[in-house]
Amino acid sequence: MTHDATILTHLRRVADTGVSGAALASILGVSRAAVWARIEELRRLGYEIEASPHRGYVLRAVPDVLHADDLLARLGKIRIIGRDLRVFHETTSTNDVIERLAIDGVAEGILVFAETQTAGRGRLGRHWISPPGLGLWFSVLLRPKLSPMATTQLTVASAVAVARAIESQTQLKPQIKWPNDIILNGRKVCGILTELSAEMDRIRYVTLGIGLDVNQTRDDLPPELLAIATSLRIESGRTHPRANLALALIHELDEVYHRVNSGGFARISDDWASRCNTLGERIRVRSGDRTIRGTAEALDDEGALLLRTEHGRLERILGGDVTIEK
Ligand code: BTN
């Protein structure tokens, strides 16, 4: 654990009681002046740390910033996702960063957040707007033991994980639109972009990119998106500390990833079905220049959507843009 993370961990543990500079210095094995320098740096990041002659240092407020060491220190037990974690102030796309790490041979599980992205991307070549400090823009490197055909399982499982984390942190009840949109009151709050590098029968790596709109107000959203996009703040009427959400997301993602890797996708797909707003609906799926219409019947054991067409045929859909027809 870094010095900053150790200091923050102790400050959280002692709460109002406070901890002296001398005690922190002895825990860290550094001088009191060195502790003071770290406290100053944390203050510069926005941590409100009071210093009193009687109680020592007391943590009064934490800023809504993502601090990699602090997140790692607070994460607790995980299996793979979040084993390593980095926060960029700005990047083109966190998926680009993960791709470079993957090519360099970095182990799976590493997670990269950015406070803002200058070239965030969505599915089907769309642009993903990522304003600084208002959302969670992050990507994870995975090296699953799945066939390339089963990658849809990862997208579906990730959508379940995101829905669970939103629910536990906000009490909102998100729905899932197949395969990867998280919906609140009919509007999209989160998108997932799964990018795959594979050979015929083997996945080299998967970049799982997730964008969650957290603290935007309606004024922060571009007018053309108001009818289709939303944020947790707009839906709940309050702001949400992004670090807490980030930790819940990492835990849920780690859990579903473990299940998918150990052949437990069926259990996740039951949860997916109960949260899905697509099943039973008449939908239109656009995939490349092909459009198929029908009723969404079920999810198969690889995460594909089974669509009953107007002609009674069952089509297996692996990707595409879904519109629910009224
Ligand atoms: C979609 O719904 O079209 C998927 C959107 C995915 C956006 C996230 S934000 C973090 C990661 N980096 C990107 O450039 N895209 C994903």
Coordinates of C-alpha atoms and ligand atoms in Angstrom, one line a residue:
M1 CA 0.0 0.0 0.0
T2 CA 1.3 3.5 -0.8
H3 CA 1.8 6.1 1.9
D4 CA -1.3 8.1 0.8
A5 CA -3.4 4.9 0.9
T6 CA -2.1 4.0 4.4
I7 CA -2.7 7.5 5.7
L8 CA -6.3 7.5 4.3
T9 CA -7.0 4.0 5.7
H10 CA -5.9 5.1 9.2
L11 CA -7.8 8.4 9.0
R12 CA -11.0 6.5 8.0
R13 CA -10.4 3.9 10.8
V14 CA -10.0 6.5 13.6
A15 CA -12.8 8.8 12.3
D16 CA -13.5 11.7 14.7
T17 CA -10.9 10.5 17.2
G18 CA -8.1 11.6 15.0
V19 CA -4.5 10.3 14.7
S20 CA -1.3 12.1 15.5
G21 CA 1.4 12.9 13.0
A22 CA 3.8 11.1 15.3
A23 CA 1.6 7.9 15.2
L24 CA 1.3 8.1 11.4
A25 CA 5.1 8.7 11.1
S26 CA 5.8 5.6 13.1
I27 CA 3.2 3.4 11.1
L28 CA 4.9 4.6 7.9
G29 CA 8.4 4.5 9.1
V30 CA 9.0 8.1 7.9
S31 CA 9.5 11.5 9.6
R32 CA 6.6 13.7 10.8
A33 CA 7.6 16.2 8.2
A34 CA 7.2 13.6 5.5
V35 CA 3.7 12.7 6.8
W36 CA 2.9 16.4 6.7
A37 CA 4.0 16.7 3.1
R38 CA 1.7 13.8 2.2
I39 CA -1.2 15.3 4.1
E40 CA -0.6 18.6 2.1
E41 CA -0.7 16.6 -1.1
L42 CA -3.9 14.9 -0.2
R43 CA -5.4 18.3 0.7
R44 CA -4.4 19.6 -2.7
L45 CA -6.4 16.7 -4.2
G46 CA -9.4 17.9 -2.2
Y47 CA -9.3 15.7 0.9
E48 CA -10.4 17.9 3.9
I49 CA -8.0 16.9 6.6
E50 CA -8.2 18.9 9.8
A51 CA -5.1 19.2 12.0
S52 CA -5.7 19.9 15.7
P53 CA -3.1 20.0 18.5
H54 CA -5.3 17.7 20.7
R55 CA -6.6 15.1 18.2
G56 CA -4.0 15.2 15.5
Y57 CA -5.3 14.7 11.9
V58 CA -9.1 14.1 11.3
L59 CA -10.6 13.3 7.9
R60 CA -13.6 15.6 7.5
A61 CA -14.6 15.2 3.8
V62 CA -13.4 13.3 0.8
P63 CA -13.5 14.8 -2.7
D64 CA -15.3 13.1 -5.6
V65 CA -12.1 12.1 -7.2
L66 CA -10.8 8.7 -8.2
H67 CA -7.6 8.0 -6.4
A68 CA -6.0 4.8 -7.5
D69 CA -4.2 3.9 -4.3
D70 CA -7.2 4.8 -2.1
L71 CA -9.5 2.7 -4.3
L72 CA -7.1 -0.2 -4.1
A73 CA -6.8 0.2 -0.3
R74 CA -10.6 0.2 0.1
L75 CA -11.3 -2.6 -2.4
G76 CA -11.0 -5.6 -0.1
K77 CA -11.0 -9.1 -1.4
I78 CA -11.4 -9.6 -5.2
R79 CA -10.3 -12.5 -7.4
I80 CA -9.1 -10.9 -10.7
I81 CA -10.8 -7.7 -11.7
G82 CA -9.2 -4.7 -9.9
R83 CA -6.0 -6.5 -9.0
D84 CA -4.2 -3.5 -10.5
L85 CA -5.9 -0.2 -11.0
R86 CA -4.8 3.1 -12.7
V87 CA -6.5 6.5 -12.9
F88 CA -5.8 8.8 -15.8
H89 CA -6.7 12.5 -15.6
E90 CA -7.3 12.4 -19.3
T91 CA -6.9 9.9 -22.1
T92 CA -8.2 9.3 -25.6
S93 CA -10.2 6.2 -24.7
T94 CA -9.6 3.9 -21.7
N95 CA -10.1 1.0 -24.2
D96 CA -7.0 2.3 -26.1
V97 CA -5.0 2.2 -22.8
I98 CA -6.1 -1.4 -22.1
E99 CA -5.2 -2.4 -25.6
R100 CA -1.6 -1.2 -25.2
L101 CA -1.3 -2.9 -21.8
A102 CA -2.7 -6.2 -23.4
I103 CA -0.1 -6.0 -26.2
D104 CA 2.6 -5.5 -23.6
G105 CA 1.5 -8.8 -22.0
V106 CA 0.0 -7.3 -18.8
A107 CA -2.0 -9.9 -16.7
E108 CA -5.8 -9.8 -16.9
G109 CA -7.8 -7.9 -14.3
I110 CA -6.1 -4.5 -14.6
L111 CA -8.6 -1.7 -14.7
V112 CA -8.1 1.8 -16.0
F113 CA -10.3 4.8 -15.2
A114 CA -10.1 8.2 -16.8
E115 CA -11.6 11.4 -15.4
T116 CA -12.3 12.4 -19.0
Q117 CA -11.8 10.9 -22.4
T118 CA -11.1 12.9 -25.5
A119 CA -12.1 10.1 -27.9
G120 CA -14.4 7.9 -26.0
R121 CA -16.1 5.5 -28.3
G122 CA -19.4 3.6 -28.2
R123 CA -20.7 0.6 -30.2
L124 CA -21.2 0.8 -33.9
G125 CA -18.6 3.5 -34.2
R126 CA -20.5 6.1 -32.2
H127 CA -18.8 8.8 -30.1
W128 CA -19.1 8.5 -26.3
I129 CA -19.2 11.8 -24.4
S130 CA -17.1 11.6 -21.2
P131 CA -17.2 14.9 -19.3
P132 CA -14.6 15.3 -16.5
G133 CA -15.6 14.2 -13.1
L134 CA -19.2 13.4 -13.9
G135 CA -19.2 9.8 -14.7
L136 CA -17.3 6.5 -14.5
W137 CA -15.3 5.9 -17.7
F138 CA -13.2 2.8 -17.4
S139 CA -12.0 -0.4 -19.1
V140 CA -10.8 -3.8 -17.9
L141 CA -8.4 -6.2 -19.5
L142 CA -9.7 -9.8 -19.6
R143 CA -8.1 -13.0 -20.8
P144 CA -11.1 -15.4 -20.5
K145 CA -10.9 -19.1 -21.2
L146 CA -13.9 -18.9 -23.6
S147 CA -14.3 -19.5 -27.3
P148 CA -14.6 -16.2 -29.3
M149 CA -18.3 -17.2 -29.9
A150 CA -19.0 -17.0 -26.2
T151 CA -17.8 -13.4 -25.8
T152 CA -21.4 -12.2 -25.7
Q153 CA -21.6 -14.0 -22.3
L154 CA -19.1 -11.4 -21.0
T155 CA -21.2 -8.5 -22.2
V156 CA -24.4 -9.9 -20.8
A157 CA -22.8 -10.8 -17.5
S158 CA -21.2 -7.3 -17.3
A159 CA -24.6 -5.7 -17.8
V160 CA -25.9 -7.8 -14.9
A161 CA -23.0 -6.7 -12.7
V162 CA -23.5 -3.0 -13.5
A163 CA -27.3 -3.3 -12.8
R164 CA -26.6 -5.0 -9.5
A165 CA -24.0 -2.3 -8.5
I166 CA -26.3 0.6 -9.4
E167 CA -29.2 -1.0 -7.5
S168 CA -27.1 -1.6 -4.3
Q169 CA -25.6 1.9 -4.3
T170 CA -28.7 3.9 -5.3
Q171 CA -31.8 1.8 -4.7
L172 CA -32.8 2.6 -8.3
K173 CA -34.1 -0.4 -10.4
P174 CA -32.2 -0.5 -13.6
Q175 CA -33.3 -2.6 -16.6
I176 CA -31.1 -4.1 -19.3
K177 CA -31.7 -3.7 -23.0
W178 CA -30.0 -6.5 -24.8
P179 CA -27.1 -6.9 -25.0
N180 CA -25.5 -4.0 -23.1
D181 CA -27.5 -0.9 -22.4
I182 CA -28.5 -0.1 -18.8
I183 CA -31.8 1.7 -18.7
L184 CA -33.5 3.8 -16.1
N185 CA -37.1 5.0 -16.8
G186 CA -36.7 4.2 -20.5
R187 CA -33.4 6.2 -20.9
K188 CA -29.8 4.9 -21.2
V189 CA -27.6 5.5 -18.1
C190 CA -24.7 3.1 -19.0
G191 CA -23.2 1.5 -22.1
I192 CA -20.7 -1.3 -22.4
L193 CA -18.3 -1.8 -25.3
T194 CA -16.6 -5.2 -25.5
E195 CA -13.7 -5.3 -27.9
L196 CA -12.2 -8.6 -28.8
S197 CA -8.8 -9.7 -30.1
A198 CA -9.0 -13.4 -31.1
E199 CA -7.7 -16.1 -33.3
M200 CA -10.2 -18.6 -34.9
D201 CA -10.7 -20.6 -31.8
R202 CA -9.0 -18.7 -29.0
I203 CA -9.5 -15.3 -27.4
R204 CA -6.2 -13.4 -27.0
Y205 CA -7.8 -10.7 -24.9
V206 CA -11.0 -8.8 -24.3
T207 CA -11.2 -5.1 -23.5
L208 CA -14.4 -4.5 -21.5
G209 CA -15.2 -0.7 -21.6
I210 CA -17.9 0.7 -19.4
G211 CA -19.4 4.2 -19.4
L212 CA -21.8 5.2 -16.6
D213 CA -23.4 8.6 -16.4
V214 CA -23.3 9.5 -12.7
N215 CA -23.6 13.1 -11.6
Q216 CA -24.7 15.0 -14.7
T217 CA -27.7 17.3 -14.5
R218 CA -30.1 17.7 -17.4
D219 CA -28.1 20.8 -18.3
D220 CA -24.9 18.8 -18.6
L221 CA -26.4 16.5 -21.3
P222 CA -26.3 17.6 -24.9
P223 CA -29.9 18.6 -25.9
E224 CA -30.0 16.0 -28.7
L225 CA -29.5 13.2 -26.1
L226 CA -32.1 14.4 -23.5
A227 CA -34.8 12.1 -24.8
I228 CA -32.6 9.0 -24.7
A229 CA -29.9 9.5 -22.0
T230 CA -30.0 10.0 -18.3
S231 CA -27.7 9.9 -15.3
L232 CA -28.0 8.4 -11.8
R233 CA -28.3 12.0 -10.4
I234 CA -31.2 12.9 -12.7
E235 CA -33.1 9.7 -11.8
S236 CA -32.4 9.8 -8.0
G237 CA -32.4 13.5 -7.4
R238 CA -29.1 13.4 -5.6
T239 CA -25.4 13.1 -6.3
H240 CA -23.5 9.9 -5.8
P241 CA -19.8 9.5 -4.7
R242 CA -18.2 7.9 -7.7
A243 CA -15.5 6.1 -5.7
N244 CA -18.2 4.1 -3.8
L245 CA -19.9 3.2 -7.1
A246 CA -16.6 2.3 -8.6
L247 CA -15.8 -0.1 -5.7
A248 CA -19.3 -1.8 -6.0
L249 CA -18.9 -2.1 -9.8
I250 CA -15.5 -3.8 -9.4
H251 CA -16.8 -6.3 -6.9
E252 CA -19.9 -7.2 -9.0
L253 CA -17.8 -7.5 -12.2
D254 CA -15.2 -9.7 -10.4
E255 CA -18.0 -11.9 -9.2
V256 CA -19.7 -12.4 -12.5
Y257 CA -16.4 -12.9 -14.3
H258 CA -15.6 -15.7 -11.9
R259 CA -19.0 -17.3 -12.6
V260 CA -18.6 -17.0 -16.4
N261 CA -15.1 -18.5 -16.3
S262 CA -16.2 -21.4 -14.1
G263 CA -19.2 -22.4 -16.4
G264 CA -21.8 -20.6 -14.2
F265 CA -23.3 -18.3 -16.9
A266 CA -26.7 -20.0 -16.6
R267 CA -27.2 -18.5 -13.1
I268 CA -26.3 -15.0 -14.4
S269 CA -28.6 -15.3 -17.3
D270 CA -31.6 -15.9 -15.0
D271 CA -30.9 -12.6 -13.3
W272 CA -30.4 -11.0 -16.7
A273 CA -33.8 -12.3 -17.8
S274 CA -35.5 -10.9 -14.8
R275 CA -34.0 -7.4 -15.4
C276 CA -34.3 -7.4 -19.2
N277 CA -36.8 -5.0 -20.9
T278 CA -36.3 -6.7 -24.2
L279 CA -37.7 -10.2 -23.6
G280 CA -41.3 -10.7 -24.8
E281 CA -41.2 -7.4 -26.8
R282 CA -41.5 -6.9 -30.5
I283 CA -38.1 -5.6 -31.6
R284 CA -36.2 -4.5 -34.6
V285 CA -32.5 -5.5 -34.8
R286 CA -30.1 -3.7 -37.1
S287 CA -26.9 -5.6 -37.8
G288 CA -24.8 -4.1 -40.6
D289 CA -27.2 -3.4 -43.4
R290 CA -29.6 -6.1 -42.3
T291 CA -32.7 -5.4 -40.3
I292 CA -34.7 -8.3 -38.6
R293 CA -38.0 -7.9 -36.9
G294 CA -39.6 -10.3 -34.4
T295 CA -40.3 -11.1 -30.8
A296 CA -37.4 -11.4 -28.4
E297 CA -38.0 -14.9 -26.9
A298 CA -35.0 -15.8 -24.8
L299 CA -31.2 -15.8 -24.2
D300 CA -29.3 -18.9 -25.1
D301 CA -26.4 -20.4 -23.2
E302 CA -23.8 -18.3 -25.0
G303 CA -25.6 -15.0 -24.4
A304 CA -27.2 -14.7 -27.9
L305 CA -30.7 -13.4 -28.2
L306 CA -33.3 -15.7 -29.7
L307 CA -35.6 -13.8 -31.9
R308 CA -38.9 -15.3 -33.3
T309 CA -39.3 -13.6 -36.7
E310 CA -42.6 -12.6 -38.3
H311 CA -42.3 -15.8 -40.4
G312 CA -42.0 -18.0 -37.3
R313 CA -38.3 -18.8 -37.7
L314 CA -36.0 -18.6 -34.6
E315 CA -33.0 -16.4 -35.4
R316 CA -29.9 -16.3 -33.2
I317 CA -28.7 -12.7 -32.8
L318 CA -25.1 -12.2 -31.6
G319 CA -24.9 -8.4 -32.0
G320 CA -26.6 -5.4 -33.4
D321 CA -28.7 -2.3 -32.5
V322 CA -32.0 -3.2 -30.9
T323 CA -35.1 -1.0 -31.0
I324 CA -38.2 -1.9 -29.1
E325 CA -41.2 -1.4 -31.3
K326 CA -44.3 0.0 -29.7
Ligands
BTN1 C1 -22.2 2.0 -26.0 O1 -23.3 1.9 -25.4 O2 -22.2 2.3 -27.2 C2 -20.9 1.6 -25.3 C3 -20.3 2.8 -24.6 C4 -19.0 2.5 -23.9 C5 -18.3 3.7 -23.3 C6 -17.1 3.3 -22.5 S1 -16.5 4.7 -21.6 C7 -15.1 3.8 -21.1 C8 -14.7 2.9 -22.3 N1 -13.8 3.7 -23.2 C9 -14.4 4.0 -24.4 O3 -13.9 4.7 -25.3 N2 -15.6 3.4 -24.4 C10 -15.9 2.7 -23.2

